[in-house]
Coordinates of C-alpha atoms in Angstrom, one line a residue:
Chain A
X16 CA -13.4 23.9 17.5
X17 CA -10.1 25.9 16.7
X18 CA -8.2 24.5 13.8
X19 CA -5.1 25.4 15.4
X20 CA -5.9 22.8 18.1
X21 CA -5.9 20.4 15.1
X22 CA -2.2 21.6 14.0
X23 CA -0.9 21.6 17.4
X24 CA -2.3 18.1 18.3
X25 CA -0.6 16.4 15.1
X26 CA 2.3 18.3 15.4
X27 CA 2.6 17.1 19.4
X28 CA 1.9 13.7 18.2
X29 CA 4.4 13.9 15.7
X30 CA 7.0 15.0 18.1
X31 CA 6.1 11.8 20.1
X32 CA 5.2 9.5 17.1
X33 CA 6.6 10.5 14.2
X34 CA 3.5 9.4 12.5
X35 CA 4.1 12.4 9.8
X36 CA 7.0 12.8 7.2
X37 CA 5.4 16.1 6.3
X38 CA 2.5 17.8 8.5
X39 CA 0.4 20.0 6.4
X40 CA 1.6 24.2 8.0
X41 CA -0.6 25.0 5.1
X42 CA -3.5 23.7 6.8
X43 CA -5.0 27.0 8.2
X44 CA -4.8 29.0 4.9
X45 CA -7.1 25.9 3.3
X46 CA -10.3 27.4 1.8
X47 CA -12.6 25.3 3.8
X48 CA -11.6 27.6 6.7
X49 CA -12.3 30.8 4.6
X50 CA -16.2 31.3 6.6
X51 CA -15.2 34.7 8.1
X52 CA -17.4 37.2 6.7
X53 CA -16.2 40.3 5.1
X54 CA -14.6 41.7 2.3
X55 CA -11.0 41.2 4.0
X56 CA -11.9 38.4 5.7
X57 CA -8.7 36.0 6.2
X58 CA -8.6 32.3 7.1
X59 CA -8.4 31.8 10.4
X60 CA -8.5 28.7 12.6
X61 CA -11.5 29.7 14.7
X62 CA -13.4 29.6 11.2
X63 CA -12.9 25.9 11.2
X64 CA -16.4 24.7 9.5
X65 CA -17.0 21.6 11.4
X66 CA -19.1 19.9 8.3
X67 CA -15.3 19.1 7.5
X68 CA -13.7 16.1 8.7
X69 CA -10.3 15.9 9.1
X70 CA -7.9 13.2 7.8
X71 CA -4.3 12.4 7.4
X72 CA -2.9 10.5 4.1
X73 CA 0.2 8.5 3.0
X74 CA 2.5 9.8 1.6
X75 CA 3.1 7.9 -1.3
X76 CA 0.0 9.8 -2.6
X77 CA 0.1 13.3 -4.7
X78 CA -0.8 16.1 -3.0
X79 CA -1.0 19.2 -4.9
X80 CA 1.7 22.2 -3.1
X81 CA 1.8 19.8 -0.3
X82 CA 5.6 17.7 -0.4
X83 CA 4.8 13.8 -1.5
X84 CA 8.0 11.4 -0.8
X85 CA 6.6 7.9 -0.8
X86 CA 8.9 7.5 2.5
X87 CA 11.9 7.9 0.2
X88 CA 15.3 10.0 0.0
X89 CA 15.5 9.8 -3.6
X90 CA 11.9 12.1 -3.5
X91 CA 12.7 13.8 -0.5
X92 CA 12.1 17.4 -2.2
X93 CA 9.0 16.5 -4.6
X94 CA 6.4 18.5 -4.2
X95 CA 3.5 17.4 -7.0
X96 CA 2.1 19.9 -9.1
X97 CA -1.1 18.0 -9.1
X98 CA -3.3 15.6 -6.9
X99 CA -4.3 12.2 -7.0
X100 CA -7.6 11.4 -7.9
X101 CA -9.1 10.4 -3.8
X102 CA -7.5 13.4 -3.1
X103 CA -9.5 15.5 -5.8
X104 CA -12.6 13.4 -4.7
X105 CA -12.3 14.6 -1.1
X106 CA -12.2 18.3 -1.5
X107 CA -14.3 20.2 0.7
X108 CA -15.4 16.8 2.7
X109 CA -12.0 16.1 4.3
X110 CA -8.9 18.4 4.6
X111 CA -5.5 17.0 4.7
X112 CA -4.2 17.6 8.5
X113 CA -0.4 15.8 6.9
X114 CA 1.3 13.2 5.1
X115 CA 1.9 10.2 7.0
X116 CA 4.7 7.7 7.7
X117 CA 5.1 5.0 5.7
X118 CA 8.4 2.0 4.6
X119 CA 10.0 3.7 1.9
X120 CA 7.6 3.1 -1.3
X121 CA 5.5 0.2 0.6
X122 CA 8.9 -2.1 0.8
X123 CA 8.4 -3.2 4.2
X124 CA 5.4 -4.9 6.7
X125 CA 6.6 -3.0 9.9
X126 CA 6.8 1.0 8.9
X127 CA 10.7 0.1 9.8
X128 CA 12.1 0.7 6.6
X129 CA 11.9 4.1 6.7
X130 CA 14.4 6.7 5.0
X131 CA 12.7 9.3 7.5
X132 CA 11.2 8.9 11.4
X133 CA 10.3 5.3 12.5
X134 CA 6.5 5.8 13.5
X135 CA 5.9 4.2 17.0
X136 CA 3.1 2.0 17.9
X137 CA 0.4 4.4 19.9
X138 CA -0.6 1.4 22.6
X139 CA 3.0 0.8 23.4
X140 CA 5.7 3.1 21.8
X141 CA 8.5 0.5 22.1
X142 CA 6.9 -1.1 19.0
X143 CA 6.3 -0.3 15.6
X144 CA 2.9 0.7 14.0
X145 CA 3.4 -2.2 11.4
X146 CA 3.1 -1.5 7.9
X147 CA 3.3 -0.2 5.2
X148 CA 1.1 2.2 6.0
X149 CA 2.0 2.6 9.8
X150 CA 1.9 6.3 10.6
X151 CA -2.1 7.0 9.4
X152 CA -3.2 4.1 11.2
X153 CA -1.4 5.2 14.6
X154 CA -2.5 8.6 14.3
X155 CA -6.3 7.4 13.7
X156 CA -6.2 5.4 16.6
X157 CA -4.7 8.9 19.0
X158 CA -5.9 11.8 17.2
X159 CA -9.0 13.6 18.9
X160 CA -9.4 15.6 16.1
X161 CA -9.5 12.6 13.6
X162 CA -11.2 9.4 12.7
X163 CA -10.0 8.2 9.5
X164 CA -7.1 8.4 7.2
X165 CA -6.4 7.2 3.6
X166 CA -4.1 4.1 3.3
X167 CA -2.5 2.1 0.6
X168 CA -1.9 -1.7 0.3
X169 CA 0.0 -4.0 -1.8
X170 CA 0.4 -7.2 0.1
X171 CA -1.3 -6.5 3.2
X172 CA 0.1 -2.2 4.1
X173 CA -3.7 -1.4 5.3
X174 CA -4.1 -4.9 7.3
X175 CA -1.4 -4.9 9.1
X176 CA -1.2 -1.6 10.5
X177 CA -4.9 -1.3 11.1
X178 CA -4.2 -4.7 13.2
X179 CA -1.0 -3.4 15.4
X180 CA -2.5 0.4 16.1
X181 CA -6.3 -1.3 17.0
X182 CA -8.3 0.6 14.0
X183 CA -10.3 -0.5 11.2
X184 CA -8.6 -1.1 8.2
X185 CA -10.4 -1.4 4.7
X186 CA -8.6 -2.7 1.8
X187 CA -11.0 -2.3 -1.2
X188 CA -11.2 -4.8 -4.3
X189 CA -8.6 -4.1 -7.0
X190 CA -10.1 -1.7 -9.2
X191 CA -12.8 0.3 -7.0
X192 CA -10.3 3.1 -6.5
X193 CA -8.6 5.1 -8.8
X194 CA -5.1 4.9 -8.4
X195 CA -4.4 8.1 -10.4
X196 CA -1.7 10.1 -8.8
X197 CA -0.6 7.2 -6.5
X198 CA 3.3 6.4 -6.5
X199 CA 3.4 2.9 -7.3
X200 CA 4.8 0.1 -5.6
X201 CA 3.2 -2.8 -7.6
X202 CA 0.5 -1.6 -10.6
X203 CA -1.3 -5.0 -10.6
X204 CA -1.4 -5.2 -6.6
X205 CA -1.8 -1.8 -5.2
X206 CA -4.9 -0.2 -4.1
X207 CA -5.8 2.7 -1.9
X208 CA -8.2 2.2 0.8
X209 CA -9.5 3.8 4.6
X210 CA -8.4 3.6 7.9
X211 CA -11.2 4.2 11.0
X212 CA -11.8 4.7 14.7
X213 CA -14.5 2.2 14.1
X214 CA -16.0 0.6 10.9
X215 CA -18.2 3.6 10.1
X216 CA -15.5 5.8 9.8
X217 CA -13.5 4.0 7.7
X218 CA -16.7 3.2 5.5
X219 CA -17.7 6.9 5.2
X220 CA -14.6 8.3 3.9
X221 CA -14.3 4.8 1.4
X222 CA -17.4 6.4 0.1
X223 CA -16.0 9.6 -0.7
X224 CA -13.1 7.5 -3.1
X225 CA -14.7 5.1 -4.8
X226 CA -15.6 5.4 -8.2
X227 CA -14.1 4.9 -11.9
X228 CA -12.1 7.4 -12.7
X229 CA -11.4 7.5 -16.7
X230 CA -7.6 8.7 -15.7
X231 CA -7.1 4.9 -14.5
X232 CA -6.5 2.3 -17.1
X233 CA -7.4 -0.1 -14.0
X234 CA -10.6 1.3 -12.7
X235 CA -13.8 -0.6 -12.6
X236 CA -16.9 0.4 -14.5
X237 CA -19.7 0.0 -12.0
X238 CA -22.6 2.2 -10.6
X239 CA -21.8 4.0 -7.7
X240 CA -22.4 2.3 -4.1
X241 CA -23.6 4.0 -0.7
X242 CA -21.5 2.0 1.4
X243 CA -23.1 3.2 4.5
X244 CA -26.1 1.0 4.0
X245 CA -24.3 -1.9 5.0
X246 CA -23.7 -0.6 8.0
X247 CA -26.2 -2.0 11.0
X248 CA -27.2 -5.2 9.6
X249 CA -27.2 -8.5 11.4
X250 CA -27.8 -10.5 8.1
X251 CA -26.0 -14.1 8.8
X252 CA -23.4 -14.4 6.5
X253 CA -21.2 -18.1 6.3
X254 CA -17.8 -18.2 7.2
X255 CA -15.2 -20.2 5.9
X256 CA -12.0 -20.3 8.1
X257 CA -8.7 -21.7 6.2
X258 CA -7.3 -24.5 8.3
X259 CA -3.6 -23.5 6.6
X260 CA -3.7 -20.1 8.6
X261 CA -6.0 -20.6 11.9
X262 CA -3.4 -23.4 12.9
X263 CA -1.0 -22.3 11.4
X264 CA 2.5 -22.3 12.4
X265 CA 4.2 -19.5 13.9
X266 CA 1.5 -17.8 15.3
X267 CA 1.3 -16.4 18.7
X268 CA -0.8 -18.4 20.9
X269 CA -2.4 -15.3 22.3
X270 CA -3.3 -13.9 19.1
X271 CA -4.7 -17.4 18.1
X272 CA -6.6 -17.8 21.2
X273 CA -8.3 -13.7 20.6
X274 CA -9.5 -15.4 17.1
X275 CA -10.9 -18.2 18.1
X276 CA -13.1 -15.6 21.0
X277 CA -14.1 -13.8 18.1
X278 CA -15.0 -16.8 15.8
X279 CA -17.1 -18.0 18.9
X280 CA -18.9 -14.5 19.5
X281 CA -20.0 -14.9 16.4
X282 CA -21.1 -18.3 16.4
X283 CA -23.2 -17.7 19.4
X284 CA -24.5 -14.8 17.6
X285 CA -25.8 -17.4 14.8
X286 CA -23.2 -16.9 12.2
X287 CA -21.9 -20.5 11.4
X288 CA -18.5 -21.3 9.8
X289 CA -16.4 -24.6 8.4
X290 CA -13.3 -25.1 8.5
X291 CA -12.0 -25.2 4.8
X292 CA -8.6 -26.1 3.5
X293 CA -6.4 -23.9 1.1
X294 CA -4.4 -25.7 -1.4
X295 CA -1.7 -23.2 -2.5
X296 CA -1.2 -21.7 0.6
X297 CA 2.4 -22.8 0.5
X298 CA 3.1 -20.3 -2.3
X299 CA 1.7 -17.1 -1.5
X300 CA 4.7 -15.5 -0.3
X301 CA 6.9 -16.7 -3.4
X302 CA 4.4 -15.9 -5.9
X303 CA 3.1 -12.5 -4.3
X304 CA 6.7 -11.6 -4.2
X305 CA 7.8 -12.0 -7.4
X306 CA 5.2 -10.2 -9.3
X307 CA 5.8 -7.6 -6.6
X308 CA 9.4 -7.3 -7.2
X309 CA 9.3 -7.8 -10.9
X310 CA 6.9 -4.8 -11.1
X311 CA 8.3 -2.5 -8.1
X312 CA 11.7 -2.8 -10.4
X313 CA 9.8 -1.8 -13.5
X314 CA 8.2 1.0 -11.5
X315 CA 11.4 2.3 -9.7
X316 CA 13.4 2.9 -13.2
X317 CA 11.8 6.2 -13.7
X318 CA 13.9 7.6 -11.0
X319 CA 16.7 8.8 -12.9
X320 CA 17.6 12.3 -11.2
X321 CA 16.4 14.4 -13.9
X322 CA 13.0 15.7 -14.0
X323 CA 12.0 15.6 -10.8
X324 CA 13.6 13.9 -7.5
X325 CA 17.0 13.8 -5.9
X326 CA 19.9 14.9 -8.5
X327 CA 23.4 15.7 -8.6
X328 CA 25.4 17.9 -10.7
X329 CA 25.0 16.5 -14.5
X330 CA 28.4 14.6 -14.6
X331 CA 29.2 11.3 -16.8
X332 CA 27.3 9.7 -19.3
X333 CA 23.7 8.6 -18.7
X334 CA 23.7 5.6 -17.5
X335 CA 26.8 6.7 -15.0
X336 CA 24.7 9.5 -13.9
X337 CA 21.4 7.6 -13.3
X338 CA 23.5 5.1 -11.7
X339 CA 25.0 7.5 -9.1
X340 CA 22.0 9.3 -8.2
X341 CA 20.0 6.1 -8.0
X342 CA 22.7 4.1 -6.0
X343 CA 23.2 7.7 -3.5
X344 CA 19.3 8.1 -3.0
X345 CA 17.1 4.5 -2.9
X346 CA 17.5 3.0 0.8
X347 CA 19.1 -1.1 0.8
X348 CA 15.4 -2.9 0.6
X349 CA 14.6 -1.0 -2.1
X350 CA 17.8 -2.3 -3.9
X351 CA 17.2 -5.4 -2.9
X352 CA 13.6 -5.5 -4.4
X353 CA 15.3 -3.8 -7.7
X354 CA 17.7 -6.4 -8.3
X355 CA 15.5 -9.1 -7.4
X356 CA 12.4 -8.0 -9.8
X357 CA 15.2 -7.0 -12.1
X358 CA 16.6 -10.4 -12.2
X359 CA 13.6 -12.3 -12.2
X360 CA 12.2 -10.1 -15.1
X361 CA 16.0 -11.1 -17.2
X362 CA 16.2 -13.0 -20.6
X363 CA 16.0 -16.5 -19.5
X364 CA 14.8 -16.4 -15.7
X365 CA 11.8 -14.7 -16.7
X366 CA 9.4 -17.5 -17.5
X367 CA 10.6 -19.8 -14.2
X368 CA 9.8 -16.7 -12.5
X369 CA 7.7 -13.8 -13.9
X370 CA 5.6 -15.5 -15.8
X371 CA 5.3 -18.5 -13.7
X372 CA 4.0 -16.9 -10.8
X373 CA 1.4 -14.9 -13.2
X374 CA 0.0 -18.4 -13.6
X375 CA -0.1 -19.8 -10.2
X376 CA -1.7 -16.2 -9.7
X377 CA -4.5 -17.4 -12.0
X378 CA -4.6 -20.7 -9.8
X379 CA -5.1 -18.4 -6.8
X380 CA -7.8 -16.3 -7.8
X381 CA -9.6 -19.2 -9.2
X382 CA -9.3 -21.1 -5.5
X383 CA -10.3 -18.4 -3.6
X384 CA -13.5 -17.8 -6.1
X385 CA -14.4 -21.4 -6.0
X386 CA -14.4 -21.2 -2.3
X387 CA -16.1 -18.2 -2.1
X388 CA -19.1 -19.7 -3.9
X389 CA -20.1 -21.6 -0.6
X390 CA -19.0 -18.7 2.4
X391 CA -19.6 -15.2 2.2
X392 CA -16.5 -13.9 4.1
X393 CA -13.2 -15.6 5.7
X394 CA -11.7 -14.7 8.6
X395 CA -8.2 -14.6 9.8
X396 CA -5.9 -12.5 12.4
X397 CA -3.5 -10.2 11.1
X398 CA 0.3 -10.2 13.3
X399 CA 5.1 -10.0 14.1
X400 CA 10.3 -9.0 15.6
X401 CA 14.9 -8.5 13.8
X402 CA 14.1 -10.7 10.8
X403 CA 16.3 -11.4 7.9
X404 CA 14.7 -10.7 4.5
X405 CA 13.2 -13.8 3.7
X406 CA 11.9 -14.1 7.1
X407 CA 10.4 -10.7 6.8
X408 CA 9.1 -11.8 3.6
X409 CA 7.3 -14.8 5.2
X410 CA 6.1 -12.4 8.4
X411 CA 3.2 -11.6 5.4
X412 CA 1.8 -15.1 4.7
X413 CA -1.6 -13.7 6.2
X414 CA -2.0 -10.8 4.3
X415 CA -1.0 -11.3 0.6
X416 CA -3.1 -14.4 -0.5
X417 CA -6.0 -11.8 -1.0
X418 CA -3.6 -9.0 -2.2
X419 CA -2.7 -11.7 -5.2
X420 CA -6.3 -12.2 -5.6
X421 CA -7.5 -8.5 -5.4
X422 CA -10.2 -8.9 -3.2
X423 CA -11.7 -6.6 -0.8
X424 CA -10.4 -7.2 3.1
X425 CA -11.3 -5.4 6.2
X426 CA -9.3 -5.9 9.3
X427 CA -11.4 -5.1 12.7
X428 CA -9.5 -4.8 16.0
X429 CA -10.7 -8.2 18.2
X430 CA -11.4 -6.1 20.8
X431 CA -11.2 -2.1 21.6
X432 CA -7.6 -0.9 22.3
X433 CA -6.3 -4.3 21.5
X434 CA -3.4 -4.6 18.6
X435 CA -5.0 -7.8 17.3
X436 CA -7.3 -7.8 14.1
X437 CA -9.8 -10.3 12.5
X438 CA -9.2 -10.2 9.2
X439 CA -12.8 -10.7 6.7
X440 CA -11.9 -11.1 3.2
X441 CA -15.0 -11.4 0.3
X442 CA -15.4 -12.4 -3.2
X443 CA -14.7 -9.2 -5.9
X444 CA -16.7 -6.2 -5.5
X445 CA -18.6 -7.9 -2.4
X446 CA -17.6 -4.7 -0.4
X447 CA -21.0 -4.9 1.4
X448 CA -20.6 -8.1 3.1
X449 CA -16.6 -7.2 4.5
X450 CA -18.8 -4.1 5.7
X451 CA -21.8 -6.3 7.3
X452 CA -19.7 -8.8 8.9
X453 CA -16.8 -5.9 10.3
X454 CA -19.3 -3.6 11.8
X455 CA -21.5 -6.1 13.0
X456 CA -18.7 -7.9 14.7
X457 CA -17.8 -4.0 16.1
X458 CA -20.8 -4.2 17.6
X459 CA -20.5 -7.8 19.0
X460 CA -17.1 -8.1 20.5
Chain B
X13 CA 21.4 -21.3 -12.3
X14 CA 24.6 -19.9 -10.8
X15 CA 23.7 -17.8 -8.4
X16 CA 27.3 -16.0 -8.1
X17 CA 28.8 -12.3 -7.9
X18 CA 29.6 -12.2 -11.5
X19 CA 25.7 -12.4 -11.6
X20 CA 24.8 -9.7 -9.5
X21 CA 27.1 -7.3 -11.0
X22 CA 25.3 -7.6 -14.5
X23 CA 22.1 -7.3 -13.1
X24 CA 23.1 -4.4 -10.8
X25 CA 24.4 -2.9 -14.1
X26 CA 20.8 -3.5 -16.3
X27 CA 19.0 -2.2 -13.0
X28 CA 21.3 1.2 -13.1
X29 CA 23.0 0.9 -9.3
X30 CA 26.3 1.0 -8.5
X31 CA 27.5 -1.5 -5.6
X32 CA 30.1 -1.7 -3.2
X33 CA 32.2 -4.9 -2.9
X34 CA 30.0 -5.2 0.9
X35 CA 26.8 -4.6 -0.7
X36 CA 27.6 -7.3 -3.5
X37 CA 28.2 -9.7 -0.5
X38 CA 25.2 -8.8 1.0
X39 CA 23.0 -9.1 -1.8
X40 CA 24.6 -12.0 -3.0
X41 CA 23.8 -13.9 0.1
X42 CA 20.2 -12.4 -0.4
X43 CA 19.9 -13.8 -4.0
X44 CA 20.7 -17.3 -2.8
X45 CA 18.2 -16.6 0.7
X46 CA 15.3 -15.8 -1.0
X47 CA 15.9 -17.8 -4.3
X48 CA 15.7 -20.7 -2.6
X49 CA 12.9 -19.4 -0.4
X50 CA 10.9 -19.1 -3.6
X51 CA 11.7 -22.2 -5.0
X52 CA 8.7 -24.5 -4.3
X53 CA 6.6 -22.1 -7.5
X54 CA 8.6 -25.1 -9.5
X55 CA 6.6 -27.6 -7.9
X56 CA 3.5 -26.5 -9.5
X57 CA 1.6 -27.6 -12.5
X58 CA 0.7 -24.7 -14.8
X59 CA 0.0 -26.4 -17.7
X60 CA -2.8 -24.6 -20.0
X61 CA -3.0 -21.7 -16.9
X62 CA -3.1 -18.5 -18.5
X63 CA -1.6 -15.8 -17.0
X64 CA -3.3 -13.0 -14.8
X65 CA -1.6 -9.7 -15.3
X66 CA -4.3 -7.9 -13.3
X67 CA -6.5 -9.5 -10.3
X68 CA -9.4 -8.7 -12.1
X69 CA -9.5 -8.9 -16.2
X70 CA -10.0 -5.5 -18.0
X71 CA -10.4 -4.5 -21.8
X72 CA -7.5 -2.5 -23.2
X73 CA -8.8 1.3 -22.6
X74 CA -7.7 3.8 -24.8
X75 CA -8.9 7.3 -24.6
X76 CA -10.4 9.1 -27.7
X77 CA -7.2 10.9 -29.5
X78 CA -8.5 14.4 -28.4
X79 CA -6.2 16.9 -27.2
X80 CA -7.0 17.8 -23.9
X81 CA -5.8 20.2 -21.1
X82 CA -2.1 19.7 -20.0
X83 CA 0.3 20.7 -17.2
X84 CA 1.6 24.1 -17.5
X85 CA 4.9 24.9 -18.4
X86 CA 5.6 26.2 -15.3
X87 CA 4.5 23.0 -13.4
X88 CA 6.2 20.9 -15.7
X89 CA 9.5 22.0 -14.5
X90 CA 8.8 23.0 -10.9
X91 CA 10.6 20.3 -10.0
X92 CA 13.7 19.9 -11.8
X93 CA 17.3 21.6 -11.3
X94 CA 18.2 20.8 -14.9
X95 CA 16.5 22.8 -17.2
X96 CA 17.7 24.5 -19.8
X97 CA 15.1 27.0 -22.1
X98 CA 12.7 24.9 -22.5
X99 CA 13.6 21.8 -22.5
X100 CA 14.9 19.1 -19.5
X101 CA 18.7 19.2 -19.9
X102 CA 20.5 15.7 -19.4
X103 CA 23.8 14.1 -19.0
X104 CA 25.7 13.4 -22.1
X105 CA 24.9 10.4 -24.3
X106 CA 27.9 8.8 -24.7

């Protein structure tokens, strides 16, 4: 294989897609290519050394020399002097093909929100790739060259897109992956995770990332896991399906009916399942969205136009000049999300809001625990159209329950080539049985 | 709660972004949109529920007080326009 075929094909794709804000023209010079021989010896693509796999990552996480803007103007120029943990992990397994398309920093579920290219959806390029993390999972789904890619999620950004663009999306438990070097969204919600062609994919390269890493305050202690083994089982695992969401309303009666298919495929293959009921269902989206706003407003302060990011020439006091180069540079959903966290954060509004929805968090957590005493995994679909914000808000009622709670999620497309995904979720750390149940339902479908 | 324009300006002015008259509309609307969307947290009974900060509860880490390796002082400024010696140069105070 020429590596140059690898450049041209994801800059072609890009051209068509705009699945990359930044496409990596370093990529041939990368060390992994130096296996000429000789003293002289120069990188060249024909050197590729096929033992390393390709992948493409989001951009809201640092790559070192290689331009990082978290789908935002006011980083348009940053270029980190340093690299995120995964990306340290993956050295000399993987090599960075680009930096893909994301909502500028996570704010949106549809990749629309986008201070660069809108990404386009690779089964029908008159939709979107969904989102956050829309371009990686697109590009997996085309790219001959690649089959996996590292996402990120908040409230459902690997989900989502793995369910429009018919890949396999991972989203790990809170904890199992550093977030060093990640630009945050939401601290206490985001975590990085895999995109595949198929399940194995996006388990192998999970493998590569997982891991405590002392640079992360949030990492979990735990002995390392070969994620791989998982993979091939036909253990019967129980299924609880939440009533709230399988009849739900404002669901697609197409994407309900796919479900139900899949539920029965895996009845008939012996895997039983109840239907349970969800008593807090009602106030996922409020209470994901507050702590998400609260903390993305937090998070989004240290853009002040001075050490690093968009500027301007120094004029004013401080606050007029952080002011001018914030109000120039952050797109009008991320304002929105400012003024919202920075309201309900305020002297006076914070405990009916911020602190209250720290609580019912608790109350979450603890529901889906009890309930996950009696089932091993729960399914649902993962789905969406020009929506106001709170409508858009509510467009993620399937995805952020389990975001809230932290726990690990994969999303498997119902069928090959189709942009409709069932959704297992597990209990904390129960990465093998999201595993089991995805890649035996791969096989099954 | 008054959810008015008087009330976005001062919390457009603690989050550091100037608005336009249209974009206080805009975001006033918003404010009242989603407010209300969120309102039905207040029907719930949190009573003794402590609060979770994280998903999953961790002990404070701190790292042994040990200097260690650091950027360079190169790197540290490879991406600012405003440097001045040594040092990040900033608008005046007041």
């Amino acid at each position: 294989m020429d590596a140059k075929n690898i450049l041209n094909e994801a800059r072609s794709l890009n051209k068509r897609y705009n699945f990359f804000i930044t496409i990596n023209e370093s990529f041939l010079e990368e060390p992994f290519l130096k296996k000429a021989s000789g003293k002289n010896a120069k990188p060249s693509g024909k050197n590729y050394n096929e033992k390393v796999k390709l992948i493409s990552v989001k951009d809201n996480i640092c790559t070192k020399g290689l331009r990082t803007t978290a789908g935002s103007k006011i980083l348009d120029n940053y270029v980190p002097v340093f690299d995120a943990t995964v990306i340290e992990k993956i050295k000399g397994k993987y090599g960075v093909v680009g930096k893909t398309a994301m909502d500028e920093f996570g704010f949106g579920s549809f990749s629309t929100n986008c201070a660069f290219n809108v990404p386009k959806n690779p089964l029908d390029e008159t939709r979107t790739c969904g989102g956050s993390s829309g371009g990686g999972a697109g590009y997996t789904y085309l790219s001959k060259y690649s089959d996996s890619s590292i996402g990120e999620s908040t409230g459902g950004s690997i989900s989502c897109p793995a369910a429009f663009c018919s890949v396999v999306g991972i989203t790990p438990t809170y904890g199992l992956v550093s977030r060093y070097g990640l630009i945050d969204y939401a601290n206490s919600l985001d975590k990085i995770g895999t995109f595949g062609k198929t399940v194995k994919d996006a388990v192998k390269l999970l493998n590569h990332i997982a891991g405590y890493d002392k640079k992360d305050s949030t990492s979990i202690k735990k002995t390392k896991e070969d994620y791989e083994k998982y993979l091939g089982k036909n253990s019967k695992l129980k299924i609880g399906i939440i009533k709230e969401f399988s009849n739900g309303e404002g669901i697609s009666k197409e994407v309900e009916k796919e479900f139900w298919n899949g539920v029965k495929k895996l009845e008939n293959e012996g895997m039983n399942y109840d239907e349970i009921s969800f008593s807090l269902t009602d106030v996922f989206i409020p209470t994901y969205y507050i702590i998400a706003m609260s903390e993305a407003s937090t998070n989004l302060a240290k853009y002040s136009g001075i050490r690093y990011g968009a500027s301007d020439e120094l004029k004013g006091t401080f606050n007029e000049y952080f002011s001018h180069v914030r109000s120039n540079n952050f797109g009008k959903e991320a304002k929105r999300r400012i003024l919202l966290g920075t309201f309900m954060r305020m002297a006076g509004y914070r405990n009916a809001f911020y602190i209250k929805a720290l609580k019912i968090r608790s109350l979450i957590i603890n529901e889906y625990k009890k309930l996950l005493k009696n089932y091993d995994v729960f399914p649902k679909f993962s789905e969406i159209e020009k929506l106001s914000p709170v409508e858009a808000y509510m467009s993620d009622l399937l995805t952020v329950g389990p975001n809230l709670a932290g726990l690990p999620m994969i999303s498997v497309p119902v069928k090959k080539d189709r942009p409709i995904g069932m959704h297992f979720i597990a209990d904390h750390l129960q990465e093998n049985k999201i595993i089991q149940i995805g890649d035996f339902y791969e096989r099954i479908r | 709660m008054k959810i008015d324009k008087e009330l976005i300006e001062k919390v457009s002015r603690v989050a550091r972004l100037n608005l336009h008259e249209e974009e206080k509309e805009g975001f006033l609307k918003d404010f009242k949109d989603v407010l209300e969307a969120f309102a039905k947290i207040k029907d719930i009974d949190v009573s003794n529920v402590d609060l979770s900060v994280h998903p999953i509860k961790f002990e404070n880490v701190l790292r042994e007080d040990k200097p260690e390796k650091s950027l360079s002082e190169k790197d540290i400024f490879l991406n600012t326009k405003h440097k001045e010696k040594r040092f990040f140069k900033g608008p005046r105070i007041l």
